[in-house]
C-alpha cells in the first residue's frame, strides 16, 4: 500500500572510484549472492519501510527497525545513497500517521520512536542542503502548530496533537548538529512553535504528558551542543530565543 516496489530506483553507483572500505563492502555484497550492493541495500531499506508501515504495535520490531534505519542514515556515503531510493523518497514525502501507523501507537516508547524517526529523516533532508526541501518537510508540523496556537488546550485532542508535534520536533532539533541546520529549525518554527508552547503550558501545564513533551523540546532547543546556536551578529534571534525561554518558564511556573 503506497510503498514503491524494489528495483524501481535509479542507479546508485558513484562515478568516483570506490575507496578501500567501499571495496570491502562490495566484496561482502558479492558473497551474499543477492545481486549488486545497490540491490541489497534497496531490499533492506524497503523491508524497513514495510516494518514501519505494518508492525505498528510491536515495540521490538519498530525499535530495531528505527535503529537500523538510523545507522544507515548516519553514514555520510550511505545516507547520500539512501536519498536515491524510491522507498526513502516515499517515507520523506509521506511521514504522516496515516501512512505509518506506529506514530499513533499508545506504547510507552512512542515518544522515543517518534523522535528517532524524525531525527533520521531530518538528517537525510539536510544531506541535500536544501532550505526549501526542509520547509516542505516541516510544513505539516507548522500547520498543526498554527492550529494548536488558536485552539483550546483544555481539549484532550488538542493536547494530544501538541504532544505528538513536540515529540517529532524533538527529533528534528536533536538532528541539528551545526549552526546552519539549527538556524533552519529556528527560522522555520519561529514564532509559531513558541507561541503554541507558551499557550500549552499556561493553559494545560498541569497535564504531565503535555508539559513533559513541551519542556523536553524547549530544553533541546536551548542546548548549545557543538556550538550550534550561532546567529548573525545583526540578527535578534538569540535575544528572541532567550525571551521565549523565559516566557515558557514563567508560563509553566
Short mmCIF file of N, CA and C in Angstrom, two decimals, residues 5 7 14 27-28 37 44 46-47 51 64 74 114 135 153 162 170 175 206 217 226 229 239 241:
data_model
loop_
_atom_site.label_atom_id
_atom_site.label_comp_id
_atom_site.label_asym_id
_atom_site.label_seq_id
_atom_site.Cartn_x
_atom_site.Cartn_y
_atom_site.Cartn_z
N UNK A 5 7.92 -0.45 -5.34
CA UNK A 5 8.48 -1.78 -5.47
C UNK A 5 10.00 -1.75 -5.50
N UNK A 7 13.64 -2.24 -6.83
CA UNK A 7 14.20 -2.19 -8.17
C UNK A 7 13.70 -1.02 -8.98
N UNK A 14 28.28 5.30 -7.71
CA UNK A 14 29.01 6.55 -7.74
C UNK A 14 29.99 6.57 -8.89
N UNK A 27 32.83 -6.50 -1.91
CA UNK A 27 33.15 -7.93 -1.86
C UNK A 27 32.17 -8.66 -0.94
N UNK A 28 31.77 -7.99 0.15
CA UNK A 28 30.81 -8.59 1.08
C UNK A 28 29.47 -8.82 0.39
N UNK A 37 25.38 -4.47 -4.81
CA UNK A 37 25.20 -3.90 -3.47
C UNK A 37 24.03 -2.92 -3.43
N UNK A 44 16.92 -4.06 1.75
CA UNK A 44 16.94 -3.85 3.21
C UNK A 44 16.08 -2.66 3.58
N UNK A 46 13.68 -1.22 1.87
CA UNK A 46 12.27 -1.48 1.59
C UNK A 46 11.65 -2.33 2.71
N UNK A 47 12.41 -3.30 3.19
CA UNK A 47 11.93 -4.13 4.31
C UNK A 47 11.72 -3.27 5.56
N UNK A 51 8.26 -2.63 7.59
CA UNK A 51 8.15 -2.85 9.04
C UNK A 51 7.48 -1.66 9.72
N UNK A 64 13.92 -1.86 16.69
CA UNK A 64 15.07 -2.38 15.93
C UNK A 64 15.11 -1.81 14.51
N UNK A 74 23.09 7.70 9.26
CA UNK A 74 24.20 8.42 9.89
C UNK A 74 25.52 8.28 9.13
N UNK A 114 9.03 8.24 17.90
CA UNK A 114 8.73 9.40 17.04
C UNK A 114 9.97 10.28 16.89
N UNK A 135 11.74 23.08 4.56
CA UNK A 135 10.48 23.78 4.88
C UNK A 135 9.28 22.98 4.38
N UNK A 153 -6.64 24.48 24.72
CA UNK A 153 -5.81 23.39 25.25
C UNK A 153 -6.48 22.62 26.40
N UNK A 162 -0.58 18.45 20.18
CA UNK A 162 0.61 19.21 20.57
C UNK A 162 1.70 18.27 21.08
N UNK A 170 11.26 17.27 18.60
CA UNK A 170 12.40 16.92 19.47
C UNK A 170 13.45 16.17 18.65
N UNK A 175 18.67 16.46 15.68
CA UNK A 175 19.44 16.24 14.45
C UNK A 175 20.23 17.49 14.04
N UNK A 206 -0.57 21.58 33.80
CA UNK A 206 -0.78 20.58 34.86
C UNK A 206 -0.92 19.17 34.29
N UNK A 217 11.31 19.50 24.55
CA UNK A 217 11.64 20.17 23.29
C UNK A 217 12.35 21.49 23.54
N UNK A 226 27.85 21.30 20.42
CA UNK A 226 28.68 21.56 19.25
C UNK A 226 28.61 23.03 18.81
N UNK A 229 24.25 26.98 18.33
CA UNK A 229 23.41 28.18 18.41
C UNK A 229 24.25 29.38 18.00
N UNK A 239 18.37 36.83 21.13
CA UNK A 239 17.58 37.51 22.16
C UNK A 239 16.17 36.95 22.20
N UNK A 241 15.24 33.93 21.36
CA UNK A 241 15.30 32.60 21.97
C UNK A 241 15.31 32.72 23.50
#
